[in-house]
């Protein structure tokens, strides 16, 4: 099968999201200029640089009560900071609840029963029991092709690691089972980890 996205695919569901998988989930927490907290999951998320450490996430679509984007992006534009919380399998239900479309200013932490803590370097909440949280200073927001498609880049200026996830001096993902996004409404749990030595190592 071959198709041009602009012409459509003639399938009952769009295959694009199922092709680029698995995708890590950035559980993005923000606080607006009025001090109202927000958290929402984004699967267009990844790390993009080591020095300084940097991440990105993309927001697509728009909310009726936000000007041209969604709550997370609107809050970051207002304050210049955000936190990326890593999602473990046991938090799947809370993560999913936090994806609900709620009125602007609603605290999804409270709505989804997510334990909250304060960040150390930025004025922003974080998920208290997340395996890791990355405190970020926004460096740029780029609007890309398509309506209401934005990519946010941030420099990581503070990192929280849960103590039980550090084993023999390494951050061990098998201690918490990362949750990743597949296509459609499908997710996967990362349980199998193996090492491959590069030719230049």
mmCIF file of C-alpha atoms in Angstrom:
data_model
loop_
_atom_site.group_PDB
_atom_site.id
_atom_site.type_symbol
_atom_site.label_atom_id
_atom_site.label_comp_id
_atom_site.label_asym_id
_atom_site.label_seq_id
_atom_site.Cartn_x
_atom_site.Cartn_y
_atom_site.Cartn_z
ATOM 1 C CA UNK A 1 0.000 0.000 0.000
ATOM 2 C CA UNK A 2 1.103 3.531 -0.761
ATOM 3 C CA UNK A 3 -0.799 6.730 -0.130
ATOM 4 C CA UNK A 4 -0.254 10.461 -0.116
ATOM 5 C CA UNK A 5 -1.485 11.949 3.179
ATOM 6 C CA UNK A 6 -3.038 14.893 1.352
ATOM 7 C CA UNK A 7 -5.206 12.462 -0.648
ATOM 8 C CA UNK A 8 -6.287 10.270 2.280
ATOM 9 C CA UNK A 9 -5.592 6.616 3.065
ATOM 10 C CA UNK A 10 -8.997 4.895 2.627
ATOM 11 C CA UNK A 11 -8.519 3.020 5.913
ATOM 12 C CA UNK A 12 -11.034 3.209 8.782
ATOM 13 C CA UNK A 13 -8.338 4.729 11.042
ATOM 14 C CA UNK A 14 -5.333 6.950 10.361
ATOM 15 C CA UNK A 15 -2.187 4.745 10.371
ATOM 16 C CA UNK A 16 0.331 7.570 10.906
ATOM 17 C CA UNK A 17 0.337 7.457 14.708
ATOM 18 C CA UNK A 18 0.728 3.672 14.624
ATOM 19 C CA UNK A 19 3.842 3.923 12.449
ATOM 20 C CA UNK A 20 5.912 6.216 14.658
ATOM 21 C CA UNK A 21 5.884 4.058 17.796
ATOM 22 C CA UNK A 22 6.490 3.526 20.605
ATOM 23 C CA UNK A 23 6.547 7.153 21.721
ATOM 24 C CA UNK A 24 7.532 8.302 25.205
ATOM 25 C CA UNK A 25 4.873 10.315 26.997
ATOM 26 C CA UNK A 26 5.721 13.749 28.315
ATOM 27 C CA UNK A 27 3.330 14.453 31.176
ATOM 28 C CA UNK A 28 3.620 18.228 30.991
ATOM 29 C CA UNK A 29 2.816 20.245 34.092
ATOM 30 C CA UNK A 30 2.474 24.020 34.022
ATOM 31 C CA UNK A 31 1.198 26.941 36.070
ATOM 32 C CA UNK A 32 -0.433 29.978 34.522
ATOM 33 C CA UNK A 33 0.205 33.596 35.431
ATOM 34 C CA UNK A 34 -2.660 33.512 37.923
ATOM 35 C CA UNK A 35 -1.172 30.569 39.811
ATOM 36 C CA UNK A 36 -3.526 27.903 38.430
ATOM 37 C CA UNK A 37 -1.956 24.496 37.824
ATOM 38 C CA UNK A 38 -2.377 22.246 34.803
ATOM 39 C CA UNK A 39 -1.119 18.828 33.700
ATOM 40 C CA UNK A 40 -1.662 16.993 30.410
ATOM 41 C CA UNK A 41 0.039 14.130 28.514
ATOM 42 C CA UNK A 42 1.774 14.636 25.159
ATOM 43 C CA UNK A 43 3.141 11.724 23.129
ATOM 44 C CA UNK A 44 4.924 13.929 20.612
ATOM 45 C CA UNK A 45 7.758 14.269 23.135
ATOM 46 C CA UNK A 46 11.461 13.451 23.337
ATOM 47 C CA UNK A 47 14.910 14.504 24.444
ATOM 48 C CA UNK A 48 16.833 16.374 21.751
ATOM 49 C CA UNK A 49 20.289 17.304 23.148
ATOM 50 C CA UNK A 50 22.778 16.352 25.867
ATOM 51 C CA UNK A 51 24.713 19.573 26.569
ATOM 52 C CA UNK A 52 22.871 21.453 27.781
ATOM 53 C CA UNK A 53 20.118 18.845 28.232
ATOM 54 C CA UNK A 54 17.073 19.798 26.177
ATOM 55 C CA UNK A 55 13.643 18.341 25.441
ATOM 56 C CA UNK A 56 10.768 19.063 23.107
ATOM 57 C CA UNK A 57 7.072 18.383 22.917
ATOM 58 C CA UNK A 58 4.497 19.243 20.306
ATOM 59 C CA UNK A 59 0.926 20.381 20.820
ATOM 60 C CA UNK A 60 -1.643 19.907 18.086
ATOM 61 C CA UNK A 61 -5.192 21.179 18.008
ATOM 62 C CA UNK A 62 -6.930 23.931 19.892
ATOM 63 C CA UNK A 63 -9.310 24.455 22.805
ATOM 64 C CA UNK A 64 -12.314 26.725 22.441
ATOM 65 C CA UNK A 65 -11.440 28.701 25.575
ATOM 66 C CA UNK A 66 -7.748 29.205 24.709
ATOM 67 C CA UNK A 67 -6.469 31.468 21.943
ATOM 68 C CA UNK A 68 -5.207 29.239 19.118
ATOM 69 C CA UNK A 69 -3.686 26.417 21.170
ATOM 70 C CA UNK A 70 -4.157 24.294 24.317
ATOM 71 C CA UNK A 71 -3.722 25.045 28.030
ATOM 72 C CA UNK A 72 -0.156 23.745 28.373
ATOM 73 C CA UNK A 73 1.227 25.787 25.502
ATOM 74 C CA UNK A 74 -0.728 28.877 26.542
ATOM 75 C CA UNK A 75 0.663 28.643 30.074
ATOM 76 C CA UNK A 76 4.238 28.182 28.862
ATOM 77 C CA UNK A 77 3.925 31.195 26.581
ATOM 78 C CA UNK A 78 2.801 33.164 29.627
ATOM 79 C CA UNK A 79 5.383 31.977 32.182
ATOM 80 C CA UNK A 80 8.298 30.581 30.175
ATOM 81 C CA UNK A 81 8.627 27.355 32.201
ATOM 82 C CA UNK A 82 7.244 23.819 32.344
ATOM 83 C CA UNK A 83 7.981 20.435 33.887
ATOM 84 C CA UNK A 84 8.113 17.056 32.132
ATOM 85 C CA UNK A 85 7.017 14.184 34.353
ATOM 86 C CA UNK A 86 7.858 10.624 33.297
ATOM 87 C CA UNK A 87 4.832 8.294 33.276
ATOM 88 C CA UNK A 88 5.015 4.862 34.879
ATOM 89 C CA UNK A 89 2.599 2.054 34.088
ATOM 90 C CA UNK A 90 0.858 2.323 37.460
ATOM 91 C CA UNK A 91 -0.048 5.948 36.646
ATOM 92 C CA UNK A 92 -1.807 5.074 33.373
ATOM 93 C CA UNK A 93 -5.319 5.797 34.665
ATOM 94 C CA UNK A 94 -4.353 9.130 36.209
ATOM 95 C CA UNK A 95 -2.470 10.102 33.060
ATOM 96 C CA UNK A 96 -5.499 9.270 30.943
ATOM 97 C CA UNK A 97 -7.844 11.243 33.226
ATOM 98 C CA UNK A 98 -5.567 14.263 32.926
ATOM 99 C CA UNK A 99 -6.065 14.244 29.142
ATOM 100 C CA UNK A 100 -9.730 15.270 29.503
ATOM 101 C CA UNK A 101 -10.771 18.543 27.897
ATOM 102 C CA UNK A 102 -11.696 20.713 30.875
ATOM 103 C CA UNK A 103 -12.315 24.460 31.209
ATOM 104 C CA UNK A 104 -9.192 26.621 31.164
ATOM 105 C CA UNK A 105 -7.888 27.102 34.694
ATOM 106 C CA UNK A 106 -9.065 23.692 35.940
ATOM 107 C CA UNK A 107 -6.485 21.859 38.054
ATOM 108 C CA UNK A 108 -6.124 18.402 36.471
ATOM 109 C CA UNK A 109 -3.954 17.319 39.398
ATOM 110 C CA UNK A 110 -7.034 17.581 41.601
ATOM 111 C CA UNK A 111 -9.446 16.213 38.978
ATOM 112 C CA UNK A 112 -7.325 13.093 38.363
ATOM 113 C CA UNK A 113 -6.143 12.590 41.950
ATOM 114 C CA UNK A 114 -2.472 13.201 41.152
ATOM 115 C CA UNK A 115 -0.169 13.943 44.094
ATOM 116 C CA UNK A 116 1.527 17.295 43.550
ATOM 117 C CA UNK A 117 4.868 18.751 44.657
ATOM 118 C CA UNK A 118 6.656 22.015 43.916
ATOM 119 C CA UNK A 119 9.577 22.265 41.537
ATOM 120 C CA UNK A 120 12.872 23.549 42.905
ATOM 121 C CA UNK A 121 14.167 25.840 40.148
ATOM 122 C CA UNK A 122 10.953 27.051 38.535
ATOM 123 C CA UNK A 123 7.509 28.209 39.670
ATOM 124 C CA UNK A 124 5.657 25.109 38.529
ATOM 125 C CA UNK A 125 4.096 21.954 39.985
ATOM 126 C CA UNK A 126 5.362 18.435 39.368
ATOM 127 C CA UNK A 127 4.050 14.906 39.931
ATOM 128 C CA UNK A 128 5.225 14.062 43.438
ATOM 129 C CA UNK A 129 5.830 10.339 42.892
ATOM 130 C CA UNK A 130 6.986 10.376 39.262
ATOM 131 C CA UNK A 131 10.076 8.257 38.555
ATOM 132 C CA UNK A 132 11.688 11.409 37.168
ATOM 133 C CA UNK A 133 10.708 15.019 36.559
ATOM 134 C CA UNK A 134 12.539 17.499 34.352
ATOM 135 C CA UNK A 135 12.244 21.173 35.258
ATOM 136 C CA UNK A 136 12.487 23.162 32.036
ATOM 137 C CA UNK A 137 13.013 26.729 30.950
ATOM 138 C CA UNK A 138 11.344 27.290 27.595
ATOM 139 C CA UNK A 139 13.861 28.311 24.943
ATOM 140 C CA UNK A 140 11.595 28.601 21.924
ATOM 141 C CA UNK A 141 8.150 27.797 20.625
ATOM 142 C CA UNK A 142 7.890 27.221 16.898
ATOM 143 C CA UNK A 143 4.672 27.093 14.909
ATOM 144 C CA UNK A 144 4.959 24.408 12.246
ATOM 145 C CA UNK A 145 2.840 23.590 9.185
ATOM 146 C CA UNK A 146 -0.823 22.980 9.875
ATOM 147 C CA UNK A 147 -3.389 24.719 12.024
ATOM 148 C CA UNK A 148 -2.446 25.113 15.700
ATOM 149 C CA UNK A 149 0.658 22.900 15.510
ATOM 150 C CA UNK A 150 3.355 24.130 17.909
ATOM 151 C CA UNK A 151 6.678 22.650 19.036
ATOM 152 C CA UNK A 152 8.037 23.761 22.401
ATOM 153 C CA UNK A 153 11.724 23.385 23.242
ATOM 154 C CA UNK A 154 13.053 23.613 26.757
ATOM 155 C CA UNK A 155 16.402 23.501 28.527
ATOM 156 C CA UNK A 156 16.380 21.143 31.497
ATOM 157 C CA UNK A 157 17.637 23.123 34.494
ATOM 158 C CA UNK A 158 16.601 20.765 37.307
ATOM 159 C CA UNK A 159 16.099 16.993 37.492
ATOM 160 C CA UNK A 160 14.265 14.976 40.145
ATOM 161 C CA UNK A 161 15.037 11.238 40.288
ATOM 162 C CA UNK A 162 13.106 8.926 42.583
ATOM 163 C CA UNK A 163 15.614 7.185 44.847
ATOM 164 C CA UNK A 164 14.299 3.668 44.218
ATOM 165 C CA UNK A 165 14.944 4.112 40.489
ATOM 166 C CA UNK A 166 18.697 4.498 40.990
ATOM 167 C CA UNK A 167 20.396 1.095 40.982
ATOM 168 C CA UNK A 168 24.198 0.663 40.991
ATOM 169 C CA UNK A 169 24.651 4.283 39.971
ATOM 170 C CA UNK A 170 22.293 4.096 36.984
ATOM 171 C CA UNK A 171 18.732 5.322 36.446
ATOM 172 C CA UNK A 172 17.006 1.958 35.991
ATOM 173 C CA UNK A 173 13.740 2.087 34.027
ATOM 174 C CA UNK A 174 12.887 -1.484 34.985
ATOM 175 C CA UNK A 175 12.218 -0.261 38.525
ATOM 176 C CA UNK A 176 9.038 1.516 37.443
ATOM 177 C CA UNK A 177 7.974 0.202 33.971
ATOM 178 C CA UNK A 178 7.718 3.159 31.561
ATOM 179 C CA UNK A 179 4.419 3.678 29.751
ATOM 180 C CA UNK A 180 4.628 4.476 26.036
ATOM 181 C CA UNK A 181 2.096 5.462 23.400
ATOM 182 C CA UNK A 182 1.398 3.272 20.417
ATOM 183 C CA UNK A 183 -1.107 4.026 17.652
ATOM 184 C CA UNK A 184 -4.830 4.648 17.906
ATOM 185 C CA UNK A 185 -5.802 4.118 21.593
ATOM 186 C CA UNK A 186 -3.028 1.601 22.226
ATOM 187 C CA UNK A 187 -0.200 1.811 24.786
ATOM 188 C CA UNK A 188 2.701 -0.441 25.733
ATOM 189 C CA UNK A 189 4.752 -1.083 28.862
ATOM 190 C CA UNK A 190 8.537 -1.221 28.595
ATOM 191 C CA UNK A 191 9.604 -4.403 30.371
ATOM 192 C CA UNK A 192 12.342 -5.922 28.182
ATOM 193 C CA UNK A 193 15.674 -4.110 28.234
ATOM 194 C CA UNK A 194 18.852 -5.306 26.497
ATOM 195 C CA UNK A 195 22.236 -3.747 25.793
ATOM 196 C CA UNK A 196 23.941 -3.283 22.443
ATOM 197 C CA UNK A 197 27.555 -2.095 22.406
ATOM 198 C CA UNK A 198 28.325 0.410 19.645
ATOM 199 C CA UNK A 199 31.300 -0.267 17.332
ATOM 200 C CA UNK A 200 33.154 2.781 18.703
ATOM 201 C CA UNK A 201 32.553 2.002 22.405
#
